[in-house]
Coordinates of C-alpha atoms in Angstrom, one line a residue:
M144 CA 4.0 28.5 15.7
V145 CA 6.0 26.0 14.5
A146 CA 7.0 24.8 18.1
A147 CA 3.0 24.7 18.7
S148 CA 2.3 22.6 15.8
T149 CA 5.4 19.9 16.0
G150 CA 5.5 19.5 19.7
N151 CA 9.2 18.7 20.9
R152 CA 10.3 19.0 17.1
T153 CA 11.8 22.5 16.2
S154 CA 12.7 21.4 12.6
R155 CA 10.4 20.4 9.6
S156 CA 13.0 18.1 7.8
W157 CA 11.2 15.5 9.2
W158 CA 8.1 16.2 6.7
F159 CA 9.9 14.0 4.1
P160 CA 12.2 11.5 5.1
R161 CA 10.5 8.8 3.1
F162 CA 10.6 10.5 -0.1
D163 CA 12.8 7.6 -1.7
E164 CA 10.6 4.9 0.1
G165 CA 7.5 6.5 -1.0
C166 CA 8.5 5.9 -4.8
S167 CA 8.6 1.8 -4.2
V168 CA 5.5 -0.3 -5.3
N169 CA 4.6 -3.2 -3.0
L170 CA 2.3 -6.1 -4.1
H171 CA -0.7 -4.6 -3.0
G172 CA 0.0 -1.0 -4.7
F173 CA 1.0 -2.8 -7.7
L174 CA -2.4 -4.7 -7.7
K175 CA -4.2 -1.5 -7.2
A176 CA -2.1 0.0 -10.1
L177 CA -3.4 -2.6 -12.3
A178 CA -6.8 -1.9 -11.5
R179 CA -6.5 2.0 -11.9
R180 CA -4.8 1.7 -15.3
W181 CA -6.9 -1.3 -16.5
P182 CA -7.4 0.5 -19.9
T183 CA -3.5 0.3 -20.3
V184 CA -3.8 -3.5 -19.5
A185 CA -6.9 -4.0 -21.8
V186 CA -4.7 -2.2 -24.9
C187 CA -1.9 -4.3 -24.4
L188 CA -4.1 -7.4 -24.1
V189 CA -5.9 -6.2 -27.4
V190 CA -2.7 -5.5 -29.2
A191 CA -1.2 -8.9 -28.2
V192 CA -4.1 -11.2 -29.3
G193 CA -4.6 -9.3 -32.3
T194 CA -1.0 -9.7 -33.2
A195 CA -1.3 -13.6 -32.5
L196 CA -4.4 -13.8 -34.4
A197 CA -2.7 -12.0 -37.6
A198 CA 0.5 -14.1 -37.1
T199 CA -1.8 -17.1 -37.2
S200 CA -3.9 -16.0 -40.4
L201 CA -0.8 -14.8 -42.2
S202 CA 1.4 -17.8 -41.5
T203 CA 1.7 -20.7 -44.1
A204 CA 0.4 -24.2 -43.0
V205 CA 3.2 -26.3 -42.3
Y206 CA 2.4 -30.4 -42.8
E207 CA 5.1 -33.1 -41.3
A208 CA 5.2 -36.6 -42.8
R209 CA 7.0 -39.4 -40.9
T210 CA 8.7 -42.6 -42.2
Q211 CA 10.6 -45.0 -40.2
L212 CA 13.5 -47.3 -40.9
F213 CA 14.8 -50.8 -39.4
V214 CA 18.5 -51.4 -39.3
A215 CA 19.5 -55.2 -39.1
T216 CA 22.7 -57.1 -40.2
R217 CA 22.6 -59.7 -42.7
T218 CA 24.5 -62.3 -40.9
G219 CA 23.3 -64.4 -37.8
E220 CA 23.4 -68.1 -37.9
N221 CA 23.7 -68.4 -33.9
T222 CA 23.2 -66.4 -31.0
T223 CA 26.6 -65.1 -30.7
Q224 CA 26.1 -63.9 -34.2
L225 CA 23.2 -62.2 -33.8
N226 CA 24.3 -60.3 -30.6
E227 CA 27.2 -59.2 -32.5
G228 CA 25.1 -57.9 -35.2
Q229 CA 22.6 -56.0 -32.9
S230 CA 25.7 -54.3 -31.3
F231 CA 27.0 -53.3 -34.6
S232 CA 23.8 -51.9 -35.9
Q233 CA 23.3 -49.9 -32.8
A234 CA 26.9 -48.5 -33.1
R235 CA 26.2 -47.9 -36.8
V236 CA 22.8 -46.3 -36.5
Q237 CA 23.8 -42.9 -34.9
S238 CA 26.1 -42.3 -38.0
Y239 CA 23.4 -43.4 -40.4
A240 CA 21.1 -40.7 -39.2
E241 CA 23.6 -38.1 -40.1
I242 CA 23.9 -39.2 -43.7
V243 CA 20.0 -38.5 -44.4
T244 CA 20.5 -34.6 -45.0
T245 CA 23.5 -35.0 -46.9
R246 CA 23.5 -34.2 -51.1
Q247 CA 24.1 -37.9 -51.7
V248 CA 20.3 -38.0 -50.6
T249 CA 19.0 -34.8 -51.3
V250 CA 20.2 -34.1 -54.8
P251 CA 18.8 -37.4 -56.4
V252 CA 15.3 -36.7 -54.3
V253 CA 15.0 -33.2 -55.9
E254 CA 15.8 -34.3 -59.4
R255 CA 13.4 -37.5 -59.1
L256 CA 10.4 -35.6 -57.8
G257 CA 11.0 -32.2 -60.0
L258 CA 11.0 -30.1 -56.8
R259 CA 11.5 -26.3 -57.1
T260 CA 13.9 -25.9 -54.6
T261 CA 17.6 -26.6 -53.8
P262 CA 19.3 -29.7 -52.1
E263 CA 20.1 -27.7 -49.1
E264 CA 16.7 -25.8 -48.6
L265 CA 15.3 -29.5 -48.5
A266 CA 17.9 -30.9 -46.3
S267 CA 16.7 -28.0 -43.9
R268 CA 13.3 -29.4 -43.7
I269 CA 14.5 -33.0 -42.9
T270 CA 15.0 -34.5 -39.7
A271 CA 16.4 -37.6 -38.9
R272 CA 16.6 -39.2 -35.3
A273 CA 18.0 -42.3 -34.2
P274 CA 16.5 -43.3 -30.6
L275 CA 19.1 -44.3 -28.2
N276 CA 19.6 -48.2 -27.7
T277 CA 17.3 -49.0 -30.9
V278 CA 18.1 -49.8 -34.5
L279 CA 15.5 -47.5 -35.7
I280 CA 15.6 -44.3 -37.6
D281 CA 12.8 -41.7 -37.7
I282 CA 12.7 -39.4 -40.7
T283 CA 10.4 -36.3 -40.8
V284 CA 9.7 -33.9 -43.6
Q285 CA 8.2 -30.5 -43.5
D286 CA 6.3 -29.3 -46.4
A287 CA 3.4 -26.6 -47.3
E288 CA 1.5 -29.4 -49.1
P289 CA 0.5 -32.6 -47.0
Q290 CA 0.5 -35.0 -50.0
R291 CA 4.3 -33.7 -51.3
A292 CA 5.7 -34.2 -47.7
A293 CA 4.5 -37.6 -47.8
R294 CA 6.1 -38.3 -51.3
I295 CA 9.4 -36.4 -50.3
A296 CA 9.4 -38.7 -47.1
N297 CA 9.1 -41.8 -48.9
A298 CA 11.8 -40.9 -51.6
V299 CA 14.3 -39.9 -49.1
A300 CA 13.8 -43.2 -47.1
E301 CA 14.1 -45.0 -50.3
R302 CA 17.4 -43.1 -51.6
F303 CA 18.8 -43.3 -48.1
I304 CA 18.5 -47.0 -47.9
A305 CA 20.4 -47.2 -51.4
V306 CA 23.2 -44.7 -50.1
V307 CA 23.9 -46.7 -46.8
E308 CA 23.9 -50.0 -48.6
Q309 CA 26.5 -48.7 -51.3
L310 CA 28.5 -47.0 -48.7
E311 CA 28.5 -50.3 -46.3
A312 CA 29.5 -52.8 -49.5
P313 CA 32.8 -54.0 -49.6
K314 CA 34.9 -52.6 -52.0
R315 CA 35.8 -55.4 -55.0
V316 CA 39.5 -56.1 -55.2
S317 CA 41.0 -55.2 -58.4
G318 CA 41.8 -58.1 -60.5
S319 CA 39.8 -60.6 -58.5
G320 CA 37.1 -62.3 -60.2
G321 CA 33.3 -62.6 -59.2
G322 CA 31.0 -59.6 -58.4
G323 CA 31.1 -57.4 -55.0
E324 CA 30.0 -58.7 -51.9
A325 CA 26.4 -57.7 -50.4
S326 CA 26.7 -54.8 -47.8
P327 CA 26.5 -56.6 -44.2
V328 CA 23.3 -54.1 -43.1
S329 CA 20.1 -54.2 -44.3
L330 CA 17.5 -51.4 -43.9
R331 CA 13.9 -52.0 -44.1
V332 CA 10.9 -49.4 -44.2
T333 CA 8.6 -50.1 -41.2
Q334 CA 6.4 -47.4 -41.7
E335 CA 5.7 -45.5 -44.8
A336 CA 4.9 -41.8 -44.7
V337 CA 1.2 -40.6 -45.6
A338 CA -0.1 -37.3 -46.1
P339 CA -0.9 -35.7 -42.7
V340 CA -4.5 -34.4 -41.9
A341 CA -3.7 -31.6 -39.8
P342 CA -0.9 -29.0 -40.0
I343 CA 2.0 -28.8 -36.9
S344 CA 1.9 -25.0 -37.5
P345 CA 0.4 -22.4 -37.0
R346 CA -1.5 -23.6 -33.8
P347 CA -4.3 -21.1 -33.5
L348 CA -5.2 -22.0 -30.0
L349 CA -1.5 -22.1 -28.8
N350 CA -1.1 -18.7 -30.5
L351 CA -4.2 -17.2 -28.7
V352 CA -2.7 -18.6 -25.4
A353 CA 0.3 -16.9 -26.0
G354 CA -1.2 -13.8 -27.2
V355 CA -3.4 -13.7 -24.0
L356 CA -0.5 -14.3 -21.4
G357 CA 2.0 -12.0 -23.5
G358 CA -0.7 -9.2 -23.6
L359 CA -1.1 -9.4 -19.6
L360 CA 2.7 -9.5 -19.4
L361 CA 3.1 -6.6 -21.7
G362 CA 0.4 -4.7 -19.7
A363 CA 1.8 -5.4 -16.2
G364 CA 5.2 -4.3 -17.4
V365 CA 3.9 -1.0 -18.9
V366 CA 2.2 -0.3 -15.5
A367 CA 5.1 -1.1 -13.6
L368 CA 7.0 1.1 -15.8
R369 CA 4.6 3.9 -15.4
E370 CA 4.3 3.7 -11.7
T371 CA 8.0 3.8 -11.4
L372 CA 8.5 6.7 -13.6
D373 CA 5.1 8.5 -12.3
T374 CA 5.9 10.3 -8.9
T375 CA 2.2 11.9 -8.5
L376 CA 0.3 11.2 -5.6
K377 CA -2.8 8.9 -6.4
T378 CA -4.5 8.6 -2.7
I379 CA -4.7 10.9 0.4
E380 CA -3.2 8.1 2.3
A381 CA -0.1 8.3 0.0
L382 CA 0.0 12.2 0.5
S383 CA 0.0 11.7 4.4
E384 CA 2.5 9.2 4.3
F385 CA 4.7 11.3 2.0
T386 CA 4.3 14.2 3.8
E387 CA 3.7 13.1 7.4
L388 CA 0.8 15.8 7.7
P389 CA -2.9 15.2 8.4
G390 CA -5.1 14.8 5.2
L391 CA -7.9 17.3 6.3
G392 CA -9.9 16.8 2.9
N393 CA -10.4 14.3 0.3
I394 CA -12.2 16.3 -2.4
P395 CA -13.6 14.3 -5.2
Y396 CA -13.4 15.2 -8.9
D397 CA -16.5 16.9 -10.1
R398 CA -16.8 17.6 -14.2
N399 CA -19.5 20.3 -13.3
T400 CA -17.4 22.4 -11.3
P401 CA -16.3 25.1 -13.8
K402 CA -20.3 25.3 -14.1
Q403 CA -21.1 25.1 -10.5
P404 CA -18.1 26.0 -8.3
F405 CA -20.1 25.9 -5.2
G406 CA -20.2 22.2 -3.5
R407 CA -23.6 23.4 -1.6
A408 CA -25.2 23.5 -5.2
D409 CA -26.2 19.7 -4.4
R410 CA -26.1 19.5 -0.6
H411 CA -26.1 15.3 -0.8
S412 CA -23.4 15.2 -3.1
Q413 CA -20.0 13.6 -2.2
R414 CA -18.2 16.9 -3.0
A415 CA -20.6 18.9 -0.6
E416 CA -19.9 16.6 2.2
A417 CA -16.3 16.6 1.3
F418 CA -16.1 20.4 2.2
R419 CA -18.3 19.5 5.1
K420 CA -15.5 17.1 6.4
L421 CA -12.8 19.2 5.6
R422 CA -14.6 21.9 7.9
A423 CA -14.8 19.7 10.8
N424 CA -11.5 18.1 10.4
L425 CA -10.1 21.7 10.4
R426 CA -12.0 22.7 13.7
F427 CA -10.8 19.7 15.3
S428 CA -7.1 19.3 14.0
Q429 CA -5.9 22.1 16.2
V430 CA -7.9 22.0 19.4
D431 CA -5.1 23.6 21.6
D432 CA -4.4 26.8 19.3
P433 CA -7.1 26.9 16.7
P434 CA -6.2 29.2 13.7
R435 CA -8.2 31.9 12.7
I436 CA -6.6 33.3 9.6
I437 CA -5.6 30.2 7.2
V438 CA -3.8 30.8 4.0
V439 CA -5.0 28.1 1.1
T440 CA -2.2 27.7 -1.4
S441 CA -1.0 24.8 -3.7
S442 CA 2.4 24.0 -5.3
V443 CA 1.4 25.1 -9.0
L444 CA -1.5 26.2 -11.0
G445 CA -4.9 24.2 -11.5
E446 CA -4.7 22.2 -8.3
G447 CA -7.9 23.5 -7.0
K448 CA -6.9 26.0 -4.6
T449 CA -9.4 28.7 -5.2
S450 CA -12.5 26.2 -5.3
T451 CA -11.0 24.4 -1.9
A452 CA -10.9 28.2 -0.5
V453 CA -14.2 29.5 -1.7
N454 CA -16.1 25.9 -0.7
L455 CA -14.2 26.0 2.8
A456 CA -15.4 29.5 3.4
L457 CA -18.9 28.8 2.5
S458 CA -19.2 25.8 4.5
L459 CA -17.8 27.6 7.4
A460 CA -20.5 30.5 6.9
E461 CA -23.1 27.6 6.5
A462 CA -22.2 26.2 10.0
G463 CA -22.9 29.8 11.3
V464 CA -19.4 30.8 11.9
S465 CA -18.7 34.5 11.0
T466 CA -16.4 34.2 7.9
C467 CA -14.4 36.5 5.6
L468 CA -13.1 35.3 2.4
V469 CA -9.8 37.2 1.3
D470 CA -8.7 37.0 -2.6
A471 CA -4.8 37.8 -2.0
D472 CA -3.8 36.0 -5.2
L473 CA -2.8 39.3 -6.9
R474 CA -1.8 38.0 -10.2
R475 CA -4.7 35.9 -11.3
P476 CA -7.7 36.7 -9.1
C477 CA -10.6 34.7 -9.5
V478 CA -12.9 34.9 -6.3
A479 CA -14.8 38.2 -7.4
S480 CA -15.4 36.3 -10.8
T481 CA -16.6 33.1 -9.2
F482 CA -19.2 35.2 -7.2
G483 CA -20.2 37.7 -9.8
L484 CA -18.8 40.6 -7.4
V485 CA -17.1 43.8 -8.4
P486 CA -13.4 43.2 -8.8
D487 CA -11.8 46.6 -8.8
A488 CA -12.4 47.6 -5.1
G489 CA -10.8 45.1 -2.5
L490 CA -7.4 44.1 -0.8
T491 CA -5.2 46.5 -2.7
T492 CA -7.5 49.4 -2.4
V493 CA -7.3 49.0 1.5
L494 CA -3.4 48.4 1.4
I495 CA -2.6 51.7 -0.4
G496 CA -5.0 53.4 1.8
Q497 CA -7.9 54.4 -0.3
A498 CA -10.7 52.6 1.5
R499 CA -11.5 51.1 4.8
I500 CA -12.2 47.6 4.8
T501 CA -15.9 47.8 5.6
D502 CA -16.2 50.3 2.3
V503 CA -15.2 47.4 0.1
M504 CA -16.1 44.4 1.8
Q505 CA -19.0 42.2 0.0
Q506 CA -21.6 40.1 0.9
V507 CA -22.8 37.0 -0.9
A508 CA -25.6 34.4 -0.4
G509 CA -25.1 32.3 3.0
G510 CA -23.8 35.2 5.3
L511 CA -20.2 35.0 3.8
S512 CA -18.2 38.1 3.5
V513 CA -15.6 38.5 0.5
L514 CA -12.8 41.0 0.1
A515 CA -11.9 41.0 -3.5
S516 CA -8.4 41.4 -4.8
G517 CA -8.9 44.8 -6.1
A518 CA -6.6 46.1 -8.9
V519 CA -3.9 44.3 -9.8
P520 CA -0.5 45.8 -8.5
P521 CA 2.8 45.9 -10.2
N522 CA 4.5 44.7 -6.8
P523 CA 2.0 42.2 -5.4
T524 CA 4.9 40.3 -3.6
E525 CA 6.1 43.6 -1.7
L526 CA 2.6 44.4 -0.8
L527 CA 1.5 40.8 0.5
A528 CA 4.7 40.7 2.9
S529 CA 4.2 44.5 4.2
A530 CA 3.7 45.6 7.5
R531 CA 0.2 47.2 6.2
M532 CA -0.8 43.7 5.2
E533 CA -0.3 42.6 8.6
E534 CA -2.4 45.0 10.1
V535 CA -5.4 44.6 7.7
L536 CA -5.1 40.9 8.5
K537 CA -5.4 41.7 12.2
E538 CA -8.4 44.3 11.6
V539 CA -10.2 41.4 9.6
A540 CA -9.6 38.8 12.2
A541 CA -11.1 41.0 14.7
M542 CA -14.3 41.5 12.8
Y543 CA -14.7 37.8 11.9
E544 CA -14.2 34.5 13.7
M545 CA -12.4 32.9 10.5
V546 CA -10.5 34.5 7.8
I547 CA -9.7 32.1 4.6
I548 CA -7.1 33.6 2.2
D549 CA -6.8 32.4 -1.4
T550 CA -3.2 33.0 -2.5
A551 CA -1.2 32.3 -5.5
P552 CA 0.8 29.0 -6.1
L553 CA 3.9 28.7 -4.2
L554 CA 6.4 27.4 -6.7
P555 CA 6.0 30.0 -9.8
V556 CA 6.0 33.1 -7.6
A557 CA 7.1 34.2 -4.1
D558 CA 3.9 36.2 -3.2
T559 CA 2.5 33.5 -0.8
V560 CA 5.7 32.7 1.0
G561 CA 5.9 36.4 2.7
L562 CA 2.2 36.3 3.3
A563 CA 1.6 32.8 5.1
S564 CA 4.2 33.9 7.5
L565 CA 1.7 36.6 8.4
A566 CA -1.3 34.1 9.1
Q567 CA -1.9 31.6 11.7
G568 CA -1.9 28.3 9.6
T569 CA -1.6 27.3 5.8
L570 CA -3.8 24.4 4.0
L571 CA -1.8 22.7 1.1
V572 CA -4.0 22.0 -1.7
V573 CA -2.4 18.9 -3.8
R574 CA -4.1 17.6 -6.9
A575 CA -4.7 14.0 -7.3
A576 CA -2.6 12.2 -9.8
K577 CA -1.4 15.5 -11.2
T578 CA 0.9 17.1 -8.5
R579 CA 4.3 15.4 -8.5
R580 CA 6.4 14.6 -5.0
D581 CA 9.0 16.9 -5.9
Q582 CA 6.5 19.7 -6.5
V583 CA 5.0 19.3 -2.9
R584 CA 8.5 18.7 -1.4
T585 CA 9.6 22.1 -3.0
A586 CA 6.6 23.7 -2.0
A587 CA 6.7 22.6 1.8
E588 CA 10.3 23.4 1.9
S589 CA 9.7 27.0 0.8
L590 CA 7.0 27.2 3.5
E591 CA 9.6 25.6 6.2
R592 CA 12.5 28.1 5.5
V593 CA 10.3 30.9 6.7
G594 CA 8.6 28.9 9.8
V595 CA 5.0 28.6 8.3
R596 CA 2.8 26.6 10.5
V597 CA 1.1 23.9 8.1
I598 CA -2.3 22.7 9.6
G599 CA -2.7 19.9 6.9
T600 CA -3.0 19.1 3.3
V601 CA -6.1 18.9 1.2
F602 CA -6.4 16.3 -1.7
S603 CA -8.0 17.7 -4.9
M604 CA -10.1 16.3 -7.7
A605 CA -9.7 12.6 -6.3
P606 CA -11.2 9.5 -8.0
V607 CA -14.9 9.7 -7.0
L608 CA -16.2 6.8 -4.8
K609 CA -18.9 4.6 -5.9
G610 CA -22.6 6.1 -5.1
G611 CA -22.4 9.5 -6.4
R612 CA -24.6 11.0 -3.6
Y613 CA -24.1 10.8 0.1
G614 CA -27.5 9.5 0.5
N615 CA -27.0 6.4 -1.6
G616 CA -27.1 3.1 0.1
N617 CA -29.9 4.3 2.5
Y618 CA -27.4 5.6 5.1
G619 CA -28.5 9.4 4.5
E620 CA -32.1 9.0 3.6
L621 CA -34.7 9.6 6.2
P622 CA -35.8 6.7 8.4
V623 CA -39.3 5.2 7.2
P624 CA -42.0 5.9 10.4
R625 CA -42.7 3.0 12.2
P626 CA -46.4 2.0 12.6
S627 CA -48.1 3.1 15.4
V628 CA -47.9 0.8 18.6
P629 CA -51.4 -0.1 19.8
H630 CA -52.7 1.6 23.0
E631 CA -52.6 -1.5 25.3
E632 CA -49.3 -2.3 24.2
A633 CA -47.6 0.9 25.1
V634 CA -47.5 2.4 28.4
V635 CA -46.7 6.1 28.0
P636 CA -46.2 8.1 31.3
A637 CA -48.4 10.9 31.6
G638 CA -47.0 14.5 30.8
T639 CA -43.8 12.9 28.7
G640 CA -45.2 14.3 25.3
E641 CA -44.7 11.1 23.8
G642 CA -47.1 9.2 21.9
D643 CA -48.8 12.6 20.7
G644 CA -47.3 12.5 16.9
Q645 CA -44.3 14.7 17.8
G646 CA -40.7 13.4 17.8

């Protein structure tokens, strides 16, 4: 069987050569992940914008007042002296800027204006800058009140002028007569500080833009992290690429499945059409060696294997294929309860020789025959892998064209491994965005070890496509009859049967 399904390949280790590559995220996949996880991005955006708005509303407004000083020399009778004085001022002005925040300036300002702060704290709110190749000094002061910021800036400039002129004035020699000489430099205010109209901080628009950008980056980062850590399969294409097995069915999620487990309840729904497509793919996927006994299983619980087995069997019966559905999940049988059948007589009854297959076979609507599980045995693994089980499957296959077997999941118990080796093919059901890659790999490896022929995969509970019914978009609707062609414009050969309203 393995050779028939793999051609020249005799080992199935080729199923998963791209396991590590499958975890990588390219740009296209990342954009699809952003679209799929847009609520995460939206939450991050709302949080970041809310944080920015809260920070703006809670921040204290800061105003900045600015004053400007001009530094000149007092000497300058000719051009040479003026040039020398200009060079002297430019050489000094950078040093003067460093004096603005010293205690010689800040202490008198604090005392004069009666500020409730320390000289050091005031110095932290004062900035002095001397533009290169100029004799200008710009002094800026930041404060919570605009008028106070202007008063402090003007007071700092006034005190700074006095300190500089005092430092530059030559010291009087002891015992010499007369007063001290004047300072060689002169500082003048070129622009007095005025109360600013608008604060420099906070900036609501800038904070809002920063919040939006930060939220988008945060959302993209969270999505990237979740995609990196999330090893589940999101699309049937990803499943096919990961397993290198054909994806035979893409069954959309339907919240009404527990109440309406049968896909044929709404013949035009996407779910009903998906099972028809699964039926068609199954019949054409193995043309040279079509399997007639098919096991339907999954890695773990809750992946939709029973629903897939039931609806696949119904779809086959609907197409006129003589089909028998066997419930071989002898731990948690669900087929009988799904159809409302008698659960106590069935497969186990036949296996222990208490009844014949025909005695316990039950019929449901649509022409489907169901062999229920029967009583739950204490040793299901041994029963399902026994020679008697193989004989039962052969007897059922002789009576029906197709036999669909619902089994237990592969990873929790070993029941299905032994049974699958007795069948002619296995369908592996994988739940969208739920089953992890390592679970799929482990389940497939357990089948590989016993030489099971895996026909393909079924991607269950997939995201629903737009257009809830197959007929949406006018594709599945019946065409509107065209108006009759006038007799003189239509030439109908005699005896063709056309033109009489039929067809």
